[in-house]
Coordinates of C-alpha atoms in Angstrom, one line a residue:
Chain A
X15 CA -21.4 -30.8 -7.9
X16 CA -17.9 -28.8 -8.0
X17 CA -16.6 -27.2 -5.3
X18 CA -14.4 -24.4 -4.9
X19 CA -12.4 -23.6 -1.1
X20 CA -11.3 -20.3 -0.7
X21 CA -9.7 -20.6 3.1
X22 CA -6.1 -20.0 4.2
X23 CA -6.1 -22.7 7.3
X24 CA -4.8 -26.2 5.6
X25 CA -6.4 -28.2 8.3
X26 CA -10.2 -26.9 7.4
X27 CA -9.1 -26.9 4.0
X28 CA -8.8 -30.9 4.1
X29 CA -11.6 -31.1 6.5
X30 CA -14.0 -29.3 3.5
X31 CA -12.3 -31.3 0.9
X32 CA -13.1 -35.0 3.1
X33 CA -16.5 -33.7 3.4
X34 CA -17.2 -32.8 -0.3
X35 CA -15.8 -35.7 -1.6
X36 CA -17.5 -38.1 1.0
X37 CA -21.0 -36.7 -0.1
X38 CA -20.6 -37.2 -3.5
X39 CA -19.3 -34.0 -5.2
X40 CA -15.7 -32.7 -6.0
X41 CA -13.6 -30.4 -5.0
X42 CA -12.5 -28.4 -8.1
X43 CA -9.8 -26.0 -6.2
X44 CA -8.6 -24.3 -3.0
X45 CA -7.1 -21.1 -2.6
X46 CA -5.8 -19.3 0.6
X47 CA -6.3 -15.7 -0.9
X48 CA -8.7 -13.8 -2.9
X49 CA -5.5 -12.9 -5.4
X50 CA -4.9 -16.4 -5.7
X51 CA -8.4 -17.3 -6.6
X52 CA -9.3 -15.0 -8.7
X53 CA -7.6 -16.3 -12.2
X54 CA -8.5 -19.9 -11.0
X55 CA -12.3 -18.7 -11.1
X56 CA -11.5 -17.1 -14.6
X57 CA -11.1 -20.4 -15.8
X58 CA -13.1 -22.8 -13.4
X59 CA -16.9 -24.0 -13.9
X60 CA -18.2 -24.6 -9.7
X61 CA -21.6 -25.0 -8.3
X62 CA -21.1 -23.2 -4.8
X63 CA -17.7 -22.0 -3.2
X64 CA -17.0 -22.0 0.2
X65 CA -15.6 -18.7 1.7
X66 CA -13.4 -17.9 4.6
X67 CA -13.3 -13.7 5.5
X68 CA -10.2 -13.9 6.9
X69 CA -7.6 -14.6 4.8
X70 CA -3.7 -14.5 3.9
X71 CA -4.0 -11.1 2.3
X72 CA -6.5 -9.6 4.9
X73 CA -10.1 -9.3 5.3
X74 CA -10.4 -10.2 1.4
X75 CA -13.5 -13.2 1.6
X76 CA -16.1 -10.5 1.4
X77 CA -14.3 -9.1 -1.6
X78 CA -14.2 -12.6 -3.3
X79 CA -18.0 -13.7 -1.9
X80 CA -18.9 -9.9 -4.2
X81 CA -17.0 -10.9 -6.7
X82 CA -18.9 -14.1 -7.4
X83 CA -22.0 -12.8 -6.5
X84 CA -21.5 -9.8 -9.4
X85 CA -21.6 -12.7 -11.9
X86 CA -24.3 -14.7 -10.2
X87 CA -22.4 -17.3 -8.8
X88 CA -23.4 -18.9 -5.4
X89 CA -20.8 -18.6 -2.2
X90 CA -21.3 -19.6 1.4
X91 CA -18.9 -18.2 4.3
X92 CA -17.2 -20.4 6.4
X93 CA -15.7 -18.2 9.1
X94 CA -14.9 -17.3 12.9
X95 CA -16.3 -13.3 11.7
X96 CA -19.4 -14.2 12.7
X97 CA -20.5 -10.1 12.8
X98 CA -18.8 -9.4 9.8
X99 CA -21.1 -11.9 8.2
X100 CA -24.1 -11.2 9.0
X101 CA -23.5 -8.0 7.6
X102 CA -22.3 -9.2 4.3
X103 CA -25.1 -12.0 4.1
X104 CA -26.7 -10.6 1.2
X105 CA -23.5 -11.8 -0.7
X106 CA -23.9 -15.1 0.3
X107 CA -26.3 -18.0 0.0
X108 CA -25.7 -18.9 3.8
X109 CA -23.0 -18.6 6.8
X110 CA -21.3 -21.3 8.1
X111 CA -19.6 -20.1 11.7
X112 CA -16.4 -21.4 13.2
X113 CA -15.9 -24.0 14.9
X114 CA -18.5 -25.8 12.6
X115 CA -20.6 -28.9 13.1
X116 CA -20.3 -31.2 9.8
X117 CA -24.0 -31.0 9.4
X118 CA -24.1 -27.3 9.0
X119 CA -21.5 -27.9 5.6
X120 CA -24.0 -31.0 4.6
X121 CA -26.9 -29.2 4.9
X122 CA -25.6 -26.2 2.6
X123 CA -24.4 -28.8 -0.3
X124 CA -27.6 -30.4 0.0
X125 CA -29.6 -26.5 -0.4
X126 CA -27.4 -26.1 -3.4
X127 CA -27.6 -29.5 -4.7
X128 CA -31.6 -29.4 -4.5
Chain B
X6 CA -4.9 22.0 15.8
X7 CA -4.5 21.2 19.0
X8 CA -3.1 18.1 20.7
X9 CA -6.7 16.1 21.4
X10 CA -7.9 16.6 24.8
X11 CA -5.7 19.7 25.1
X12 CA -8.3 23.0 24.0
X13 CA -9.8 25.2 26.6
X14 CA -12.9 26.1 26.4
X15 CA -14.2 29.4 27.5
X16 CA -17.3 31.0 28.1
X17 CA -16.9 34.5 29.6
X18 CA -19.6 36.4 27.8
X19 CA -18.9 39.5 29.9
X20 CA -16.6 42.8 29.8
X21 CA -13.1 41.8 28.5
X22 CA -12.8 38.4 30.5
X23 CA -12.7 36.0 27.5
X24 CA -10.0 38.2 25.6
X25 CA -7.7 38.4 28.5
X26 CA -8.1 34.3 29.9
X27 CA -7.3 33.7 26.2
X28 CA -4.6 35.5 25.9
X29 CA -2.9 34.4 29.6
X30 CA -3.2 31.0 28.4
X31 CA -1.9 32.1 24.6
X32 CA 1.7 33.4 26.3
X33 CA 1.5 29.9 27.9
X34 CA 1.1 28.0 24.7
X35 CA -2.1 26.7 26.0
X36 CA -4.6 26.2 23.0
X37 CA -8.2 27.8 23.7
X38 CA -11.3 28.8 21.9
X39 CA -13.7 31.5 23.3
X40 CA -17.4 31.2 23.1
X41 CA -19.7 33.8 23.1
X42 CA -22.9 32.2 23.3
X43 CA -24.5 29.9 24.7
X44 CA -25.8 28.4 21.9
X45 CA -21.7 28.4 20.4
X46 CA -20.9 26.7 23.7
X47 CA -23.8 24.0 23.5
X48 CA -22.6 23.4 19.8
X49 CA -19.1 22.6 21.0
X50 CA -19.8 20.6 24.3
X51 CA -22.0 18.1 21.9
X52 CA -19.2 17.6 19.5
X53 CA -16.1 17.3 21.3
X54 CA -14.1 16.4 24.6
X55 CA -12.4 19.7 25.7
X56 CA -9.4 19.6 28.1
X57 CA -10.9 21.9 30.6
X58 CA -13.8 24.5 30.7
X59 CA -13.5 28.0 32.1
X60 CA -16.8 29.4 32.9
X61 CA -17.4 32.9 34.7
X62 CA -20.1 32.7 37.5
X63 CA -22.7 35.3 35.9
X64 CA -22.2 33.2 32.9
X65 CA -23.7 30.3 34.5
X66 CA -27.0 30.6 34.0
X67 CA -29.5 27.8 34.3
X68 CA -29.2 26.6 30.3
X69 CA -25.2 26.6 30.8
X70 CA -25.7 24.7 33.4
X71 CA -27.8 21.9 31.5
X72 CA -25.8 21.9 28.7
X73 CA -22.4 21.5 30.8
X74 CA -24.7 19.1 32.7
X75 CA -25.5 17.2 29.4
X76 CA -22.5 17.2 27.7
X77 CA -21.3 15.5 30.9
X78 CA -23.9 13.0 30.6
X79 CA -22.9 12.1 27.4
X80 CA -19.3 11.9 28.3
X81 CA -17.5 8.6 28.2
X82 CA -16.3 6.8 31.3
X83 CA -12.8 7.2 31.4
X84 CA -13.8 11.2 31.5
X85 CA -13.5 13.8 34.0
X86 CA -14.1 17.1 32.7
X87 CA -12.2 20.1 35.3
X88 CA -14.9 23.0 35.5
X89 CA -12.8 26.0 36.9
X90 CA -15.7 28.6 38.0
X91 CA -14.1 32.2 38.0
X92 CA -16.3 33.5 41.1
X93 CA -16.4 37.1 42.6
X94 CA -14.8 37.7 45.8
X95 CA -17.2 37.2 48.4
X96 CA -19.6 35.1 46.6
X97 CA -21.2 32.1 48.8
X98 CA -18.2 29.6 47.6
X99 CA -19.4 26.7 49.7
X100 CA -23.1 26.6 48.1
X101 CA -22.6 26.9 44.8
X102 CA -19.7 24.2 44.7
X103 CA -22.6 22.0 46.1
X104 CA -24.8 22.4 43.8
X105 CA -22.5 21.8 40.7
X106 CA -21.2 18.9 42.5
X107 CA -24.7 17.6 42.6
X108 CA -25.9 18.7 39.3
X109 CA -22.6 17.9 37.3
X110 CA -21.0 14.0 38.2
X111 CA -17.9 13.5 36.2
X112 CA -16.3 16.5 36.5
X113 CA -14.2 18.6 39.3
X114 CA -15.5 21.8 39.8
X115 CA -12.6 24.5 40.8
X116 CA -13.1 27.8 42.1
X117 CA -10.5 30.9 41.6
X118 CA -11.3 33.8 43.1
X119 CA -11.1 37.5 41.5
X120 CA -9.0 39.1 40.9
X121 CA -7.3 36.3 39.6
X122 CA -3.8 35.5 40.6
X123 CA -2.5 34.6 37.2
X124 CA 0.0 31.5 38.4
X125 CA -2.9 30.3 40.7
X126 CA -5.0 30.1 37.6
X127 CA -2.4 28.5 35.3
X128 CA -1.6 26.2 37.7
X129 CA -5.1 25.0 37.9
X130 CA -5.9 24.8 34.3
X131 CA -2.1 22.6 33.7
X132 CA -3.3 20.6 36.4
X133 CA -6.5 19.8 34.9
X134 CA -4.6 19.3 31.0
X135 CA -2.5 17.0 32.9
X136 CA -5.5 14.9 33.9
X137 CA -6.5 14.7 30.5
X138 CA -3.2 13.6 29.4
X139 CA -4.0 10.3 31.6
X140 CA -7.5 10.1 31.3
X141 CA -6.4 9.7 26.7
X142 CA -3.9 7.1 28.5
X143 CA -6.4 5.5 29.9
X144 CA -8.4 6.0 26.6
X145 CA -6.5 4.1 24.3
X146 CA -5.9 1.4 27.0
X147 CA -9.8 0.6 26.9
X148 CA -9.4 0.8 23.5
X149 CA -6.6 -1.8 22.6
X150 CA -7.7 -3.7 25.2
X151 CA -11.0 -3.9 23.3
X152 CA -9.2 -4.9 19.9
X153 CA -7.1 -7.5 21.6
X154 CA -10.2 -9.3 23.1
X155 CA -11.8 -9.3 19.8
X156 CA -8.6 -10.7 18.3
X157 CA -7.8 -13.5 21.0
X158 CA -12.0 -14.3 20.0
X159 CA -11.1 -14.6 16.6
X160 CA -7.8 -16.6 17.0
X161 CA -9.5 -19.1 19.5
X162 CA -11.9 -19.6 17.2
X163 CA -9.8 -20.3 14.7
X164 CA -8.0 -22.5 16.8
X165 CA -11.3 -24.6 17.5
X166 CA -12.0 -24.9 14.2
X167 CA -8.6 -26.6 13.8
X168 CA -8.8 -29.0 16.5
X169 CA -12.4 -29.5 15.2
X170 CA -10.5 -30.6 11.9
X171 CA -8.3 -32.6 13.3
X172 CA -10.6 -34.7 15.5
X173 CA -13.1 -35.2 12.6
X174 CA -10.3 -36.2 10.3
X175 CA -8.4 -38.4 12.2
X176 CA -11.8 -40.1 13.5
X177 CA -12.4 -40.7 10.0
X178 CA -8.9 -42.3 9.6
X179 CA -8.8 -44.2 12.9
X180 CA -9.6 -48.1 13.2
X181 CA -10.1 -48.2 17.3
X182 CA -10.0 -45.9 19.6
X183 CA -6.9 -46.6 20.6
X184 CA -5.4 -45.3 17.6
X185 CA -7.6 -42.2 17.8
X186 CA -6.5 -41.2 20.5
X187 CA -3.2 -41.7 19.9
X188 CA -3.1 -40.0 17.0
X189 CA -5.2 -37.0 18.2
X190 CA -3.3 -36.5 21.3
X191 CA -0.1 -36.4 19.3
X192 CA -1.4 -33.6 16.7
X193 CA -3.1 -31.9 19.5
X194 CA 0.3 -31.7 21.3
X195 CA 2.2 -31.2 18.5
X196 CA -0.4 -27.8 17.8
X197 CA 0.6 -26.9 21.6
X198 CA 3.6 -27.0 21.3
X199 CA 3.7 -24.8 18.0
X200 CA 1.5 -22.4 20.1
X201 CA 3.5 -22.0 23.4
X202 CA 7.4 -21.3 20.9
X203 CA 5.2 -19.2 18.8
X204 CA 3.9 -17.3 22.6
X205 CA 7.5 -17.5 24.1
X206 CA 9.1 -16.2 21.2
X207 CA 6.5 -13.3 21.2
X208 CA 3.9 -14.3 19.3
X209 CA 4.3 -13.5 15.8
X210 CA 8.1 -15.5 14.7
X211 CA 9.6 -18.3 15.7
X212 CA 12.8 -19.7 14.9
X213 CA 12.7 -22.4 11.9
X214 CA 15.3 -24.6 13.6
X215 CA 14.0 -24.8 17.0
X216 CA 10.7 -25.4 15.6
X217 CA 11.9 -28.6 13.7
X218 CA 13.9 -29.6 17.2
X219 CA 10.9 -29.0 19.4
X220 CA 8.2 -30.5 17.3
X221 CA 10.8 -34.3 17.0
X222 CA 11.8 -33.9 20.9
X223 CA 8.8 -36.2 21.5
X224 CA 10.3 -39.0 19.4
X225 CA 13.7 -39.5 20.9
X226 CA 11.8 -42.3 23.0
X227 CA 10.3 -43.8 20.3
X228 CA 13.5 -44.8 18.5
X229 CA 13.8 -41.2 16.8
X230 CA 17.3 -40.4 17.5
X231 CA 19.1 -40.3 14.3
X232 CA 18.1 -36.6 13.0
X233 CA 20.2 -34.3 11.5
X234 CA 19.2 -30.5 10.6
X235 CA 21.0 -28.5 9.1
X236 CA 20.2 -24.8 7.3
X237 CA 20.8 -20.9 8.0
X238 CA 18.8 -18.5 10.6
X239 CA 15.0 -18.4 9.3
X240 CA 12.2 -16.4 11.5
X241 CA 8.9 -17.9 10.5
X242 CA 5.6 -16.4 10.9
X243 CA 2.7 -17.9 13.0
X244 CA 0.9 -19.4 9.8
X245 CA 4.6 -21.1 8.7
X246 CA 5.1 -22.3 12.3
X247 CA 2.0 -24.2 12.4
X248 CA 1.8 -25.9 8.8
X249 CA 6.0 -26.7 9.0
X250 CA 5.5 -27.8 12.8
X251 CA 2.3 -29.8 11.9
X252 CA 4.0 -31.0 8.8
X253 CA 7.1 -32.7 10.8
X254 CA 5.2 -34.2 13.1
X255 CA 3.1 -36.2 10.0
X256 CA 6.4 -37.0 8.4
X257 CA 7.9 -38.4 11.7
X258 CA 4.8 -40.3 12.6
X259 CA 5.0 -41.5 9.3
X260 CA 9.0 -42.6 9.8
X261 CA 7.9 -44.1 13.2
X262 CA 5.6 -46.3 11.2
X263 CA 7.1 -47.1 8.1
X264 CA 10.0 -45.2 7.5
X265 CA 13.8 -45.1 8.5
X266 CA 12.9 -44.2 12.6
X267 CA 10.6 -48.1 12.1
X268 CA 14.6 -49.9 12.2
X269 CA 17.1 -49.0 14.9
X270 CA 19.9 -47.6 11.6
X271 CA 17.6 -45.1 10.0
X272 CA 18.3 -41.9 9.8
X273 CA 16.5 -38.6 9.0
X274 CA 17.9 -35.2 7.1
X275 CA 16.2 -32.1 7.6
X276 CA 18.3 -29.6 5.3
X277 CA 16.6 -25.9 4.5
X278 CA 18.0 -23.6 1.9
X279 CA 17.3 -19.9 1.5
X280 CA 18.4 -18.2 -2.2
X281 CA 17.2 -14.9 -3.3
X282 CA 13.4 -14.8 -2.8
X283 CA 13.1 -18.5 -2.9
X284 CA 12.9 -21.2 0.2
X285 CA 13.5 -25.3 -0.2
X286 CA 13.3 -27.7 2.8
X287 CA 14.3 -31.2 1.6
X288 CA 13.0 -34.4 4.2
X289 CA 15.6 -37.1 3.6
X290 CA 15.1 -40.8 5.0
X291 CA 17.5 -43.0 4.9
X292 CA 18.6 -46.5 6.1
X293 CA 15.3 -47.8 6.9
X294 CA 13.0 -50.2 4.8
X295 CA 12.0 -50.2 1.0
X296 CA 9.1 -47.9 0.8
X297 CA 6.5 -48.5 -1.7
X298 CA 4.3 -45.3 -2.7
X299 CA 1.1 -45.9 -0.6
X300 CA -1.7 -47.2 -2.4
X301 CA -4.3 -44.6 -0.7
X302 CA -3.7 -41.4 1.3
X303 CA -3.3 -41.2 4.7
X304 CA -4.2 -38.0 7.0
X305 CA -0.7 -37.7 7.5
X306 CA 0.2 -37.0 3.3
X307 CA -3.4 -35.4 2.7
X308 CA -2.3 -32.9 5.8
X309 CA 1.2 -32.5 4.5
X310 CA 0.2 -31.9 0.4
X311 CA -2.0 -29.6 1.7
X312 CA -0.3 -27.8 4.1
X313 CA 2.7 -27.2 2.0
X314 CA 0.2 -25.8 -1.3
X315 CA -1.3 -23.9 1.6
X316 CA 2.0 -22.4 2.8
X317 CA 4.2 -21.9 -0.5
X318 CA 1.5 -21.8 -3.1
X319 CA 2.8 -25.2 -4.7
X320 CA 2.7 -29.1 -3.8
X321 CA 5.4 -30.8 -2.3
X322 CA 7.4 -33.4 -4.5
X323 CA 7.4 -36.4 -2.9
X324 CA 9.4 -39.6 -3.8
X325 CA 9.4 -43.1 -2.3
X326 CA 13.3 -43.8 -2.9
X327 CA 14.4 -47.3 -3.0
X328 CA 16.9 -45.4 0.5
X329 CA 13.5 -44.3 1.9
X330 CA 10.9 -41.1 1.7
X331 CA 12.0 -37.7 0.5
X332 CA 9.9 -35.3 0.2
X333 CA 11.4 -30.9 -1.6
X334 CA 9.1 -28.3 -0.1
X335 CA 9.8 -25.0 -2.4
X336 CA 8.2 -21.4 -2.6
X337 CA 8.4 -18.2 -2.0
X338 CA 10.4 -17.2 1.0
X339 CA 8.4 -14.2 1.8
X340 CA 5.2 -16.6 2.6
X341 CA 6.8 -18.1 5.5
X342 CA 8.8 -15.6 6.8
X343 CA 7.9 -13.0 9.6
X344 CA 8.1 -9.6 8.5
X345 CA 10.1 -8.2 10.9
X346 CA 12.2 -11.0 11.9
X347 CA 14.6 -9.9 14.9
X348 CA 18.4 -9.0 14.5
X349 CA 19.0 -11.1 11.6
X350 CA 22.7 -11.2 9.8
X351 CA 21.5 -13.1 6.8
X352 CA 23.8 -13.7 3.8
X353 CA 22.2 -13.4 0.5
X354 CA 22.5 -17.0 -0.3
X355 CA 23.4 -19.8 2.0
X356 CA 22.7 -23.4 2.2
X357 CA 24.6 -26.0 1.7

C-alpha cells in the first residue's frame, strides 16, 4: 500500500515511516502542513494518509483529513487532540492518539489493507 | 457600551426613584440601565453579569426575590453580585438583611437609608464596581489558567509521543542493551537539554549558538574538543531548537564513532549564514578518517534527513569527503526563526 504522513514532529515522522516500510507498504510522502501537502496530493496516488491536527500552520489536519475525505480518500488522525478528534471522526477512518502503541498504527494498515 | 462588569442595574419601579438614581450615577460617569418590570429585570439577570443591582425595598417582592435569587444561582464562582437595598427609614434593617442573606449566597447585600445621602450612596455602588473590577481579574486568571493547562496537556503529549519515537527507533537500531541505553539516554538528554535553554530562555526562542554549545558540552569528555562555530545572532523557535539541537547531537555521535572526534586531530566546523530570507548551516569534519558513504541508514542520518526536510522544507546535502562528513542545511530563514526574537541588531547579510 502507499502511504502518505502529514505531521510536523520529525521524530514520529520517522517512527510512521519505520513502521510502514517494516510492514510491507511505502511511504509515498510526508508533509509538516496542510499548504505543503496539498499540491503533493494533486499529484500523488495513496491508499490511507496518516494525519496529525496540529500542525506548523495551526490547527490545519482537520482541514486536510476534509479535504481528502471530499474526494473519497481514506485518512486516519494521529494526534495528542484527542477531543478535537472525536469530533471530527466522521472525516476519518479511525484515530490514532498520542503517545501511540505501534499496534494501534498496525492495526489501522491492516483495516485498510483488508 | 459599557466596560463589562461595569452597568448598574436598577429596579425602582416606583415615583421618580429610577430617574433620579440614574441620573446621580450619569453625573458620575457610572453606566446604568433602568428596569421597569419585573419581567425586564428577569430578562436581564438571565443574560448578563451586572456590576451592581440597586433595588428599592417595595420593589422586592417575592418574584424579584427569586429571580435575583436565581440569577445568583446561575452565577459563576469567581462572582459576587453587591445588592444595595434602598430601605425606608425605620424599616426593620436587621430582619430583612437576614433573610436576603439566607435566600441570596453570592452576593453582599447593602442597605442605604432614605433619604439618601448621595456620597454615601456613590460610595457604596464604586465600592461594589471596584469588586467587580477584581472579581473580571480573577476572571481571566481562571481562564488562562484553564488554556495553559490544556496547552502544557497537549505539549506533554507531544513530548511522549517523541520519546515514544525515540525509544522504538533506537530499540529497532540497537544490537544489546548496552547500546540502547546508551544511545537512548543520550537523545533523551540531549531532548532535555533542548527543553530546559528553550524554558530558561522563556519558552518560545533560544539562541542558535548556545544551542550548538550546549547540545556538544557533553562531548568534551569523549575526545570532542576540537569545535569551532562560527555565525551571526539567530533566535530560533521551539520547533528549530529541537530538530537543530537533536540534529547535532546525531552528527556528533556520529563523529564520536566514525568521524573526525573517532582520532585525537579531528576537528569539527559549525559555520551558519543568514542572507536575505534564506538560512545555510554547513557541518564540516575534518582531519579524521576516510569516510565511506554508509552502506544502510542509521537512526542517526534517517533522524537528521528528516529533521532537516521537516524544518526547512528541503533535504540536507550530504557528502562523505575524502577530509571527512559535510553535510549544507538550507531554507527559508523564517521557518526557524522565532517571531519576535528579542533586541536583535541584525545586518541584512552576514556570514562569513
Amino acid at each position: 500500500m502507499k502511504i502518505f504522513c502529514l505531521e510536523d514532529n520529525p521524530l514520529v515522522v520517522m517512527h510512521l515511516e519505520m513502521m510502514i516500510e517494516d510492514a510491507g507498504h511505502n511511504c509515498v510522502g510526508t508533509a509538516a502542513s496542510f499548504a505543503e501537502a496539498l499540491p503533493m496530493w494533486e499529484e500523488l496516488d495513496f491508499d490511507l494518509a496518516f494525519i496529525d491536527i496540529d500542525l506548523v500552520d495551526g490547527v490545519t489536519g482537520i482541514d486536510a483529513a476534509r479535504w481528502l475525505k471530499d474526494r473519497n480518500r481514506p485518512s486516519c488522525f494521529v494526534t495528542g487532540q484527542s477531543e478535537l478528534a472525536k469530533a471530527h471522526s466522521d472525516l476519518v477512518i479511525d484515530i490514532v492518539t498520542k503517545p501511540f502503541d505501534e499496534s494501534e498504527v498496525l492495526r489501522v494498515l491492516e483495516m485498510v489493507r483488508s | 457600551m459599557p466596560a463589562d462588569l461595569q452597568q448598574v442595574f436598577i429596579h425602582a419601579p416606583f415615583r421618580n426613584d429610577a430617574k433620579i438614581l440614574q441620573s446621580l450615577l450619569e453625573t458620575h460617569d457610572i453606566p446604568s440601565e433602568v428596569f421597569a418590570s419585573e419581567a425586564a429585570l428577569a430578562e436581564a439577570l438571565g443574560d448578563v453579569l451586572p456590576g451592581a443591582l440597586i433595588v428599592t425595598q417595595e420593589a422586592l417582592t417575592d418574584r424579584v426575590r427569586d429571580i435575583v435569587r436565581e440569577h445568583l444561582a446561575a452565577q459563576p464562582d469567581w462572582s459576587e453580585l453587591t445588592a444595595i437595598v434602598l430601605v425606608e427609614k425605620g424599616a426593620p434593617q436587621a430582619t430583612l438583611l437576614r433573610h436576603l442573606t439566607e435566600e441570596w449566597p453570592g452576593s453582599r447585600p447593602v442597605f442605604y437609608q432614605r433619604p439618601l445621602a448621595t456620597l454615601e450612596l456613590l460610595s457604596g455602588v464604586q465600592s461594589a464596581l471596584l469588586a467587580r473590577i477584581r472579581q473580571r481579574d480573577v476572571r481571566d486568571h481562571i481562564a488562562l489558567e484553564r488554556e495553559l493547562r490544556h496547552e502544557l496537556n497537549h505539549r506533554v503529549k507531544n513530548i511522549l509521543a517523541s520519546v515514544n519515537s525515540i525509544f522504538q527507533m533506537t530499540a529497532r537500531a540497537s544490537q544489546t542493551l548496552d547500546e540502547l541505553k546508551q544511545s537512548f539516554g543520550g537523545r533523551l538528554a540531549t531532548l532535555g537539554g533542548v527543553h530546559s535553554a528553550l524554558f530558561e530562555a522563556g519558552g518560545e526562542a533560544v539562541d542558535l549558538e548556545g544551542l550548538v554549545s550546549l547540545v556538544l558540552s557533553p562531548y568534551a569528555t569523549e575526545g570532542g574538543t576540537g569545535s569551532e562555530l562560527s555565525g551571526p545572532e539567530v533566535s530560533l523557535n521551539k520547533d528549530a531548537a529541537t530538530g537543530l539541537g537533536l540534529t547535532v547531537h546525531e552528527l556528533a555521535t556520529n563523529a564520536i564513532k566514525y568521524g573526525a572526534w573517532s582520532v585525537p586531530t579531528g576537528k569539527i566546523r559549525i559555520d551558519w549564514s543568514v542572507k536575505g530570507a534564506d538560512f545555510e548551516l554547513t557541518w564540516t569534519e575534518t582531519g579524521g578518517p576516510e569516510l565511506a558513504a554508509p552502506t544502510r541508514k542509521g537512526y542517526g542520518t534517517r533522524y537528521v534527513r528528516a529533521a532537516l526536510q521537516n524544518l526547512l522544507g528541503q533535504p540536507p546535502e550530504i557528502r562523505y569527503e575524502a577530509s571527512g562528513l559535510v553535510l549544507v542545511a538550507r531554507g527559508p530563514r523564517r521557518h526557524i526563526e522565532s517571531p519576535s526574537p528579542p533586541d536583535r541588531n541584525e545586518p541584512e547579510t552576514v556570514g562569513p
